[in-house]
mmCIF file of C-alpha atoms in Angstrom:
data_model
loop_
_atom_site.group_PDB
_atom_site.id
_atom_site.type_symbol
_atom_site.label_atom_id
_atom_site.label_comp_id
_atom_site.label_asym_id
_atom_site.label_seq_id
_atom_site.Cartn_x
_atom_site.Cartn_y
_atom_site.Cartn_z
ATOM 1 C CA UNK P 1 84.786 36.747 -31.640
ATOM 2 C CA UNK P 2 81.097 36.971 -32.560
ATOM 3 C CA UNK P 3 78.896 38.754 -30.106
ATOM 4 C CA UNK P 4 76.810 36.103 -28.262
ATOM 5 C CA UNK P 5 73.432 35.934 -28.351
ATOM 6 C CA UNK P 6 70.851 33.588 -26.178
ATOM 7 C CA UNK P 7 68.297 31.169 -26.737
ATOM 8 C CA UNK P 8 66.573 29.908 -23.718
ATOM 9 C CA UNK P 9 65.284 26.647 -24.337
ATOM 10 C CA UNK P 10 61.578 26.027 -23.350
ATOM 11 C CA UNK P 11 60.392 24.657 -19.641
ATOM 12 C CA UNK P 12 61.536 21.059 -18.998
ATOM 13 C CA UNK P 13 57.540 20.589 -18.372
ATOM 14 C CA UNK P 14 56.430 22.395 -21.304
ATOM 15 C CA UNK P 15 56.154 20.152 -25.039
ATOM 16 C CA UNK P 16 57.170 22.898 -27.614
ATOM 17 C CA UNK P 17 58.071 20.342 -29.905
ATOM 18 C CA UNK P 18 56.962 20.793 -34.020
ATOM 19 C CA UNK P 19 53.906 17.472 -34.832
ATOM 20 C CA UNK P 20 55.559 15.003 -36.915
ATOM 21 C CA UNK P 21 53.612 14.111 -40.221
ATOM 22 C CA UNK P 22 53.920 11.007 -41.453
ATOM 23 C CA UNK P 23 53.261 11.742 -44.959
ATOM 24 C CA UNK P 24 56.662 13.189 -45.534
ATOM 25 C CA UNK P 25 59.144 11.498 -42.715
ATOM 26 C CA UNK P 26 62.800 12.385 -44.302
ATOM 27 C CA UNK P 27 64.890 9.380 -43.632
ATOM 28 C CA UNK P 28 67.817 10.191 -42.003
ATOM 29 C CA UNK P 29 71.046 7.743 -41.416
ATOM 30 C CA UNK P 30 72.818 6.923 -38.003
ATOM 31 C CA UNK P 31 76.958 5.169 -38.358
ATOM 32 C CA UNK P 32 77.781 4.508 -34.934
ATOM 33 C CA UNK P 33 78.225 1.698 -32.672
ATOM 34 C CA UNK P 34 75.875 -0.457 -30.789
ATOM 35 C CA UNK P 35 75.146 -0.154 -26.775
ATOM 36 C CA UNK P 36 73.535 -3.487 -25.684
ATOM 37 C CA UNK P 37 72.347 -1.544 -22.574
ATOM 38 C CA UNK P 38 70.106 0.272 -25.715
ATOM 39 C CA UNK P 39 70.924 3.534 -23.605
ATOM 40 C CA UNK P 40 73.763 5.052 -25.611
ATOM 41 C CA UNK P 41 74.976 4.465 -29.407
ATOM 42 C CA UNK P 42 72.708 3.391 -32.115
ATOM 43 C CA UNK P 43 70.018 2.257 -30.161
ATOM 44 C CA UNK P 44 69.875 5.792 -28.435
ATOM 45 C CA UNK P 45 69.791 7.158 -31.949
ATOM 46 C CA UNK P 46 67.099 5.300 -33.314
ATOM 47 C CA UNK P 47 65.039 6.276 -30.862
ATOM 48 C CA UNK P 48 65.432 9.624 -31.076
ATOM 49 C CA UNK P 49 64.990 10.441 -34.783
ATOM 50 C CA UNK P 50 61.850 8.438 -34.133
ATOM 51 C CA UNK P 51 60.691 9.963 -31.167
ATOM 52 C CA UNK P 52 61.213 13.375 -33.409
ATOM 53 C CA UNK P 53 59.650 12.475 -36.472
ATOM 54 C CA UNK P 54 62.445 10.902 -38.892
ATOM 55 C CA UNK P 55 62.855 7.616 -40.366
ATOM 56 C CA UNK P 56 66.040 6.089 -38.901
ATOM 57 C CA UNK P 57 68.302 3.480 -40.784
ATOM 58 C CA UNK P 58 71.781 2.422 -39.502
ATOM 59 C CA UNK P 59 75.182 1.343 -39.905
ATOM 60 C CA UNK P 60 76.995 -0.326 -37.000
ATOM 61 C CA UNK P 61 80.491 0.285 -36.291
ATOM 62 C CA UNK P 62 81.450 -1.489 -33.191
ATOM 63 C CA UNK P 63 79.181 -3.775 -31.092
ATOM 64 C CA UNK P 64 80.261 -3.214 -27.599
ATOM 65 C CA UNK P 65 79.261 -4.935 -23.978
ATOM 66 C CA UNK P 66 77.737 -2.570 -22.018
ATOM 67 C CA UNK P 67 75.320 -1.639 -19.473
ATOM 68 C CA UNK P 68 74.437 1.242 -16.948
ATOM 69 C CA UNK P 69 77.648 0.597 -15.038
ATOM 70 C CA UNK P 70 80.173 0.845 -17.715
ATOM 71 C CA UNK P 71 81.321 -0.985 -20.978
ATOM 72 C CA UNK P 72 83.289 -4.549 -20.806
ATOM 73 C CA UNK P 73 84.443 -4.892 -23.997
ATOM 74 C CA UNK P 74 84.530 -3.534 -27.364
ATOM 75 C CA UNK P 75 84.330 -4.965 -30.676
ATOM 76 C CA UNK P 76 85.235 -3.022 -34.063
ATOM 77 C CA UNK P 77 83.115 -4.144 -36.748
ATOM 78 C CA UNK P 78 85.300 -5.456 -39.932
ATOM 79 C CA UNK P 79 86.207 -2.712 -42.300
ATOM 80 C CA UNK P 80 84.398 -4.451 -45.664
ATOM 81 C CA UNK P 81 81.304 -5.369 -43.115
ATOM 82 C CA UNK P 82 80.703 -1.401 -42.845
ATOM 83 C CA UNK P 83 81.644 -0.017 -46.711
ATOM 84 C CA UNK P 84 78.896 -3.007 -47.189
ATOM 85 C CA UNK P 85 76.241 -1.401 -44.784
ATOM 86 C CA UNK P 86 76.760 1.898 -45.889
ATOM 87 C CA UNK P 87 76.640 0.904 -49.805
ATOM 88 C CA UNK P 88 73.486 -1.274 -49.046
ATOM 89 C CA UNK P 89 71.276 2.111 -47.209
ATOM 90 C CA UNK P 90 72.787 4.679 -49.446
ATOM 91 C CA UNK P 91 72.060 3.053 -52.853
ATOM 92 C CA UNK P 92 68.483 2.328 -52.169
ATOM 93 C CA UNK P 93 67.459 5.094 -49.430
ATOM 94 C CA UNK P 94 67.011 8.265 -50.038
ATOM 95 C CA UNK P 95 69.038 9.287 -46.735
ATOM 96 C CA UNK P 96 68.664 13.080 -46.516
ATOM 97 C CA UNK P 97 70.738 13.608 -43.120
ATOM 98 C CA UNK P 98 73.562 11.617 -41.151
ATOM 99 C CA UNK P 99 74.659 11.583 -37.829
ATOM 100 C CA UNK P 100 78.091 10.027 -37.089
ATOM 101 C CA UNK P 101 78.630 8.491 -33.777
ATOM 102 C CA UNK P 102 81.797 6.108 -32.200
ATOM 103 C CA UNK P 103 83.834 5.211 -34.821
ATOM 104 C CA UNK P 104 85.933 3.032 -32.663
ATOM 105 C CA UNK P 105 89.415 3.120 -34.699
ATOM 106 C CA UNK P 106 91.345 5.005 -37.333
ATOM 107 C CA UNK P 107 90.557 2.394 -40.357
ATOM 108 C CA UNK P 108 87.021 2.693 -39.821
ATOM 109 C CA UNK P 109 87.299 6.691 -39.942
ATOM 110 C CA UNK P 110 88.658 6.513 -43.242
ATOM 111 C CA UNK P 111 86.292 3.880 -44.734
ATOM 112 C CA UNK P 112 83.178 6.006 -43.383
ATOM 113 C CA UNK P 113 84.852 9.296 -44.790
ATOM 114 C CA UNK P 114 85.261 7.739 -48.178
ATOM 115 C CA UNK P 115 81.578 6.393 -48.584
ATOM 116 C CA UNK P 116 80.696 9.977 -46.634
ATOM 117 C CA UNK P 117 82.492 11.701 -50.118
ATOM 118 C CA UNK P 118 80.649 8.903 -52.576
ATOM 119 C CA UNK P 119 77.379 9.728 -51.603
ATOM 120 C CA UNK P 120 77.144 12.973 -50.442
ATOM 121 C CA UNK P 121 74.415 13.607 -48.179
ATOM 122 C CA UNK P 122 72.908 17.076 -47.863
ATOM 123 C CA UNK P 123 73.776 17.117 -43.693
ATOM 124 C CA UNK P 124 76.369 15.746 -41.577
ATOM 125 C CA UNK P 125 76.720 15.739 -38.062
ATOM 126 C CA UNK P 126 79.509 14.137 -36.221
ATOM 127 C CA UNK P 127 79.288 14.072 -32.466
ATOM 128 C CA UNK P 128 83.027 12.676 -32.034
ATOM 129 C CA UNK P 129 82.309 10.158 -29.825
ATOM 130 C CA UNK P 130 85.651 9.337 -27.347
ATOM 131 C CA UNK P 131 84.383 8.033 -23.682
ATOM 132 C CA UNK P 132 80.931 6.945 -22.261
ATOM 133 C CA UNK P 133 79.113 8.478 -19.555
ATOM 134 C CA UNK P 134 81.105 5.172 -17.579
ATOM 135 C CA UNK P 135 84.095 7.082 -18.066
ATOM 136 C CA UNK P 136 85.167 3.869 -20.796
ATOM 137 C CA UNK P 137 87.314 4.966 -23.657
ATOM 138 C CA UNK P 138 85.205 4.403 -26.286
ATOM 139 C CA UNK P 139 87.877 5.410 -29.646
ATOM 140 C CA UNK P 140 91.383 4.662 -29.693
ATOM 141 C CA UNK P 141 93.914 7.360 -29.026
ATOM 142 C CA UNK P 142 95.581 7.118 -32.115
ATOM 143 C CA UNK P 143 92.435 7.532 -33.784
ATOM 144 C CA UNK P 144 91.770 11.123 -32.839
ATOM 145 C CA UNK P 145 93.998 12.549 -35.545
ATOM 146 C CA UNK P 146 92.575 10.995 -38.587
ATOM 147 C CA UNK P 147 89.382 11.837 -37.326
ATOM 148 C CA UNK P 148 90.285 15.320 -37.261
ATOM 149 C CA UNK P 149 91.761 15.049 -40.730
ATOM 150 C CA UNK P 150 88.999 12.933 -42.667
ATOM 151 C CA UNK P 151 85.963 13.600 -41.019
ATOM 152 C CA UNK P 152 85.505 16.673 -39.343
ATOM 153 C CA UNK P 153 86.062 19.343 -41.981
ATOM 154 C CA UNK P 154 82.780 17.619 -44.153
ATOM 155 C CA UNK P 155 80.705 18.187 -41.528
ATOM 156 C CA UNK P 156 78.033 20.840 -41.299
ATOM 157 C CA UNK P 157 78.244 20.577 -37.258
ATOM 158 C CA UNK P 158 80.201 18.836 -34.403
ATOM 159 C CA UNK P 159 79.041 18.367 -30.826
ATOM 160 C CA UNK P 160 81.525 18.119 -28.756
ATOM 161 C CA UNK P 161 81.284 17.573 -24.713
ATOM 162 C CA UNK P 162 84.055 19.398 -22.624
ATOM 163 C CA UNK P 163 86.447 16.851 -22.568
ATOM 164 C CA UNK P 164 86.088 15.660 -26.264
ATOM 165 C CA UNK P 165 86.484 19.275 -27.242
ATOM 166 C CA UNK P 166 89.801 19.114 -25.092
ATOM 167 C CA UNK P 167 90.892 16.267 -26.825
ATOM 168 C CA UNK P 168 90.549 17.686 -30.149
ATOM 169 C CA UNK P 169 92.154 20.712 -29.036
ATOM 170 C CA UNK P 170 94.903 19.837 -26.964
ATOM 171 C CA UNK P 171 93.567 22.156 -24.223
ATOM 172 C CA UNK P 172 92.431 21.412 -21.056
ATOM 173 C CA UNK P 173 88.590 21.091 -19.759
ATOM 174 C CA UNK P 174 87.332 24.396 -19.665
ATOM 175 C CA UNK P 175 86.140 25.295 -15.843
ATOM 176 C CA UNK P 176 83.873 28.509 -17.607
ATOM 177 C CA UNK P 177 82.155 29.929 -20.496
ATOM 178 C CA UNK P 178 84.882 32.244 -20.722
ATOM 179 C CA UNK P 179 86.941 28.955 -21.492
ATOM 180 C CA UNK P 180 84.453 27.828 -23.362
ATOM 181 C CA UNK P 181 84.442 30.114 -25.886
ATOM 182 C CA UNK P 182 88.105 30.126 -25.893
ATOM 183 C CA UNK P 183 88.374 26.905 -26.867
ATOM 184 C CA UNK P 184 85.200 26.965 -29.682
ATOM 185 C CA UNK P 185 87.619 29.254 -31.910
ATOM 186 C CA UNK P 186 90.113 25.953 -31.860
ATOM 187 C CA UNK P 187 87.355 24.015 -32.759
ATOM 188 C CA UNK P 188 86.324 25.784 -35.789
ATOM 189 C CA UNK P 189 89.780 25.789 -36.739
ATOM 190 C CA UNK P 190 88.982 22.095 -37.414
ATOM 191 C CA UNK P 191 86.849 23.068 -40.504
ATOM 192 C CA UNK P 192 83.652 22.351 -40.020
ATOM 193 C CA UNK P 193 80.634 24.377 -41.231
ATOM 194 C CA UNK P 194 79.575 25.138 -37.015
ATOM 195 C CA UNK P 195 80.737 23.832 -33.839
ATOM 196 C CA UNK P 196 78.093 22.836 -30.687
ATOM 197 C CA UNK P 197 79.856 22.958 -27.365
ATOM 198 C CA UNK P 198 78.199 21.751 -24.801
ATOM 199 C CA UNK P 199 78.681 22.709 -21.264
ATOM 200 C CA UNK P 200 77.073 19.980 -19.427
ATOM 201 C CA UNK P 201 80.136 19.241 -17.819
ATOM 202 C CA UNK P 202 80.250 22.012 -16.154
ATOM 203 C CA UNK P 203 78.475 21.292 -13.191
ATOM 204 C CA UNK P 204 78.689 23.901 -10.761
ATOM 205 C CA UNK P 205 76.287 25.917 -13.179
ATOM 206 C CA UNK P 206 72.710 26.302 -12.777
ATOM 207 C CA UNK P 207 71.950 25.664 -16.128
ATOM 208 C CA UNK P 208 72.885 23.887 -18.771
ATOM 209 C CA UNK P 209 74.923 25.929 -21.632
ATOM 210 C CA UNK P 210 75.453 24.568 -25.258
ATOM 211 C CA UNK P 211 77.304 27.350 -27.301
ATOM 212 C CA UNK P 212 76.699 27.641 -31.319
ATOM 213 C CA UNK P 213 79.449 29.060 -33.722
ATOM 214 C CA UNK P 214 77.986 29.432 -36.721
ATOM 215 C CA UNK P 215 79.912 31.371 -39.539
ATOM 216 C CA UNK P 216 78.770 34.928 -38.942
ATOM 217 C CA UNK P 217 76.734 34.294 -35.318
ATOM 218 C CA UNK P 218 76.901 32.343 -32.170
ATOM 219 C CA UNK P 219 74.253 31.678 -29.899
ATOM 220 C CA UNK P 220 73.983 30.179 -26.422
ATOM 221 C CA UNK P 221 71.377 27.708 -25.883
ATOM 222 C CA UNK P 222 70.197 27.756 -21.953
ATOM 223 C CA UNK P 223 68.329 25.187 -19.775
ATOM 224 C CA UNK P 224 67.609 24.231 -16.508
ATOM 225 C CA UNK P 225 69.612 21.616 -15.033
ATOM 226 C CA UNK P 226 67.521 18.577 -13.642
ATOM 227 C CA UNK P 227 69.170 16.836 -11.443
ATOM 228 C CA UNK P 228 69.656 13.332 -12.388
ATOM 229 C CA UNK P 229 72.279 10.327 -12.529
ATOM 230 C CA UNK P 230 70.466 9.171 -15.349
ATOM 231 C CA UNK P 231 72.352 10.380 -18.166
ATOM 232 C CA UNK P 232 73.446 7.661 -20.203
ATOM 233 C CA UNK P 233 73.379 8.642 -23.948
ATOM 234 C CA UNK P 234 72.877 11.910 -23.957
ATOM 235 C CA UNK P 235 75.200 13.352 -26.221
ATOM 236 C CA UNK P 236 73.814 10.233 -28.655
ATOM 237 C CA UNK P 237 70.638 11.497 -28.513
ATOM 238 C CA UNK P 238 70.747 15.499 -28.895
ATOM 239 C CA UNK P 239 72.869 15.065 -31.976
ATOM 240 C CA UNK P 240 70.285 12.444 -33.300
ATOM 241 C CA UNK P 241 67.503 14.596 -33.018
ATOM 242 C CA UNK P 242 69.875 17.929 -34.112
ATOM 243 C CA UNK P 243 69.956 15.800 -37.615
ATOM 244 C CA UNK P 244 66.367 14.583 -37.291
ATOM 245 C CA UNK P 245 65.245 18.325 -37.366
ATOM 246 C CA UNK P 246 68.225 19.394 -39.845
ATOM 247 C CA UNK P 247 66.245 16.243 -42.199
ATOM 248 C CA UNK P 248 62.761 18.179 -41.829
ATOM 249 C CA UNK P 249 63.964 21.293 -43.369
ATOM 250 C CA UNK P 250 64.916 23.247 -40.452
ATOM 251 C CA UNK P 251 68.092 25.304 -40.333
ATOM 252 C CA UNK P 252 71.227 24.582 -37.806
ATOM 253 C CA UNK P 253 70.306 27.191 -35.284
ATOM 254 C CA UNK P 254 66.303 25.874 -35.357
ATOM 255 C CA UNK P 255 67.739 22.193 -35.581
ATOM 256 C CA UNK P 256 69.790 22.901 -32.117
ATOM 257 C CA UNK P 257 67.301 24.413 -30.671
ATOM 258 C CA UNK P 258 64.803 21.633 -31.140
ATOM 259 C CA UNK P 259 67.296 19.309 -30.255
ATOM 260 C CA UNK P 260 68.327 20.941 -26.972
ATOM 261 C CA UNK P 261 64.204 21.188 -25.841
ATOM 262 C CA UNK P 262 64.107 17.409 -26.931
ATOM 263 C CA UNK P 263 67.037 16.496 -24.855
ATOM 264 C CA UNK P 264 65.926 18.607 -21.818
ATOM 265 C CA UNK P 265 63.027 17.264 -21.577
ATOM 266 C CA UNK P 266 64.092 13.701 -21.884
ATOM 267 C CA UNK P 267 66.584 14.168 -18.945
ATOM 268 C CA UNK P 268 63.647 15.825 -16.692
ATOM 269 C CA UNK P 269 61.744 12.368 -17.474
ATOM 270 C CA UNK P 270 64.709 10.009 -16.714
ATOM 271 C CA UNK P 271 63.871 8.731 -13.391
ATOM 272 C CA UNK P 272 60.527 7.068 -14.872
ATOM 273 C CA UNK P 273 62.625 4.592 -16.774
ATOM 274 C CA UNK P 274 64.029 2.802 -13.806
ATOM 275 C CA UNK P 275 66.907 1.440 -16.173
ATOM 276 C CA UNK P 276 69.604 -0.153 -14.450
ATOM 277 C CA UNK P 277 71.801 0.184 -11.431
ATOM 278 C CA UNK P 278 74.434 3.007 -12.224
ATOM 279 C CA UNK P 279 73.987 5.730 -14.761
ATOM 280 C CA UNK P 280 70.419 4.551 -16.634
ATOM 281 C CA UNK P 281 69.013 6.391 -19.736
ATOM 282 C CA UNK P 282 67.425 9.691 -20.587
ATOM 283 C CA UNK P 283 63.495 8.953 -21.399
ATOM 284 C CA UNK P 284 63.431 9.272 -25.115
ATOM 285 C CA UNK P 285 59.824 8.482 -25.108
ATOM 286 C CA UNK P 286 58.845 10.920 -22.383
ATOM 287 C CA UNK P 287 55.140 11.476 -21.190
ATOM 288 C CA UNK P 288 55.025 14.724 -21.896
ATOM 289 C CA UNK P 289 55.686 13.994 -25.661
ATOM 290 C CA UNK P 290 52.034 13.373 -26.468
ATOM 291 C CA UNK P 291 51.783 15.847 -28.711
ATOM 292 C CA UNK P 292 54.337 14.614 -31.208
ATOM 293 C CA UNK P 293 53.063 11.321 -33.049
#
């Protein structure tokens, strides 16, 4: 494959973040469902294209129970109730990016792909959504397929965990880079544009890997792991703010690599939130932020 080359990601104390500027926020588009714990899903996703500078509108998919400690039920928004959402932002906004969350089932992949084709925004990301931090199975089985089929190969990135990347693949968790990187070239087979994989599951590292496969590069984007439980709505929130920066004008590998100093530094702030009693959010309004707003 593509000779790998590495981005280290900034200090998790240090704010290397671009100012926004009002004057010209890009609005940019969430479709994904809603977290009531406001830790994960679209509440997670507002917050972080505002936190980095974007305009956020949204399109709920599912409105599920759910807290720090897991997710109690699940409820797929009717089919005509989202083709309305998404006709109603996209015929009156001027939505330059979108980020696709939980999707919940296989007839709500397909109407979000067909209004995805209508309307034609300029940048997609799809972070395929499958199980929350709780371990709760968050899209149906079944559902995995026509995801693959519909969805995926519009995409200009998808930002896969470890074990959502296995799912897609059919392979097991990798334990390694090595594996990782075995299992990107499956990924891309999916047809997107690029392919984030992030290694955040991989625990027994000191850092925190995310690799990039763009067409003719990869890169590996490095941080320091913080230790935390407090990592609720992670994946949410780096793809959020990957399409935030995509919305500004920045290209993929700049947009990842914003994202990935956004999300490290709203782990390393986590424990000031005091959110709950199990796994509580990342800090998407962190201190150390000033400098951006």
């Amino acid at each position: 494959m593509t000779q790998v080359s590495t981005a280290p990601v900034a200090d998790n104390n240090a704010s290397n973040l671009p100012p926004i500027h009002a004057q010209s926020t890009p609005i940019v588009l969430t479709i994904a469902g809603s977290d009531s714990g406001g830790g994960a899903g679209i509440q997670a996703d507002i917050k972080a294209m505002s936190a980095t500078g974007s305009y956020a509108c949204s399109v709920i998919t599912a409105i599920t129970s759910q807290n720090t400690q897991g997710v109690s039920a699940i409820f797929p928004i009717p089919l005509d109730h989202v083709a309305s959402q998404l006709d109603a932002v996209f015929t009156d906004l001027n939505i330059v990016a979108v980020k696709i969350g939980m999707l919940a089932d296989s007839e709500i992949i397909k109407v979000v792909a067909e209004k995805i084709k209508q309307y034609q925004p300029k940048h997609l990301v799809i972070d395929p959504v499958m199980v929350a931090t709780s371990g709760d199975l968050l899209l149906e089985q079944s559902a995995i397929s026509t995801l693959k089929q519909t969805l995926i190969p519009l995409a200009d990135i998808i930002t896969p965990n470890l074990p959502e990347g296995a799912a897609l693949t059919g392979k097991k968790v990798p334990e390694s880079e090595a594996e990782m990187q075995d299992m990107i070239e499956d990924l891309r087979s999916l047809g997107a544009k690029s392919v984030l994989l992030k290694g955040g599951h991989l625990e027994q590292d000191e850092n925190s890997n995310d690799l990039l496969i763009l067409e003719q590069s990869s890169t590996l984007f490095s941080a320091k792991r913080f230790p935390t439980k407090n990592t609720h709505g992670t994946g949410c929130t780096l793809s959020s703010a990957i399409t935030s920066f995509l919305a500004q004008g920045n290209d993929l590998t700049q947009a990842v690599n914003l994202g990935k100093q956004y999300i490290t530094q709203a782990i390393t702030h986590a424990d000031e939130l005091k959110v709950g009693q199990g796994h509580g959010p990342v800090n998407h309004f962190f201190a150390g932020h000033s400098d951006v707003g």
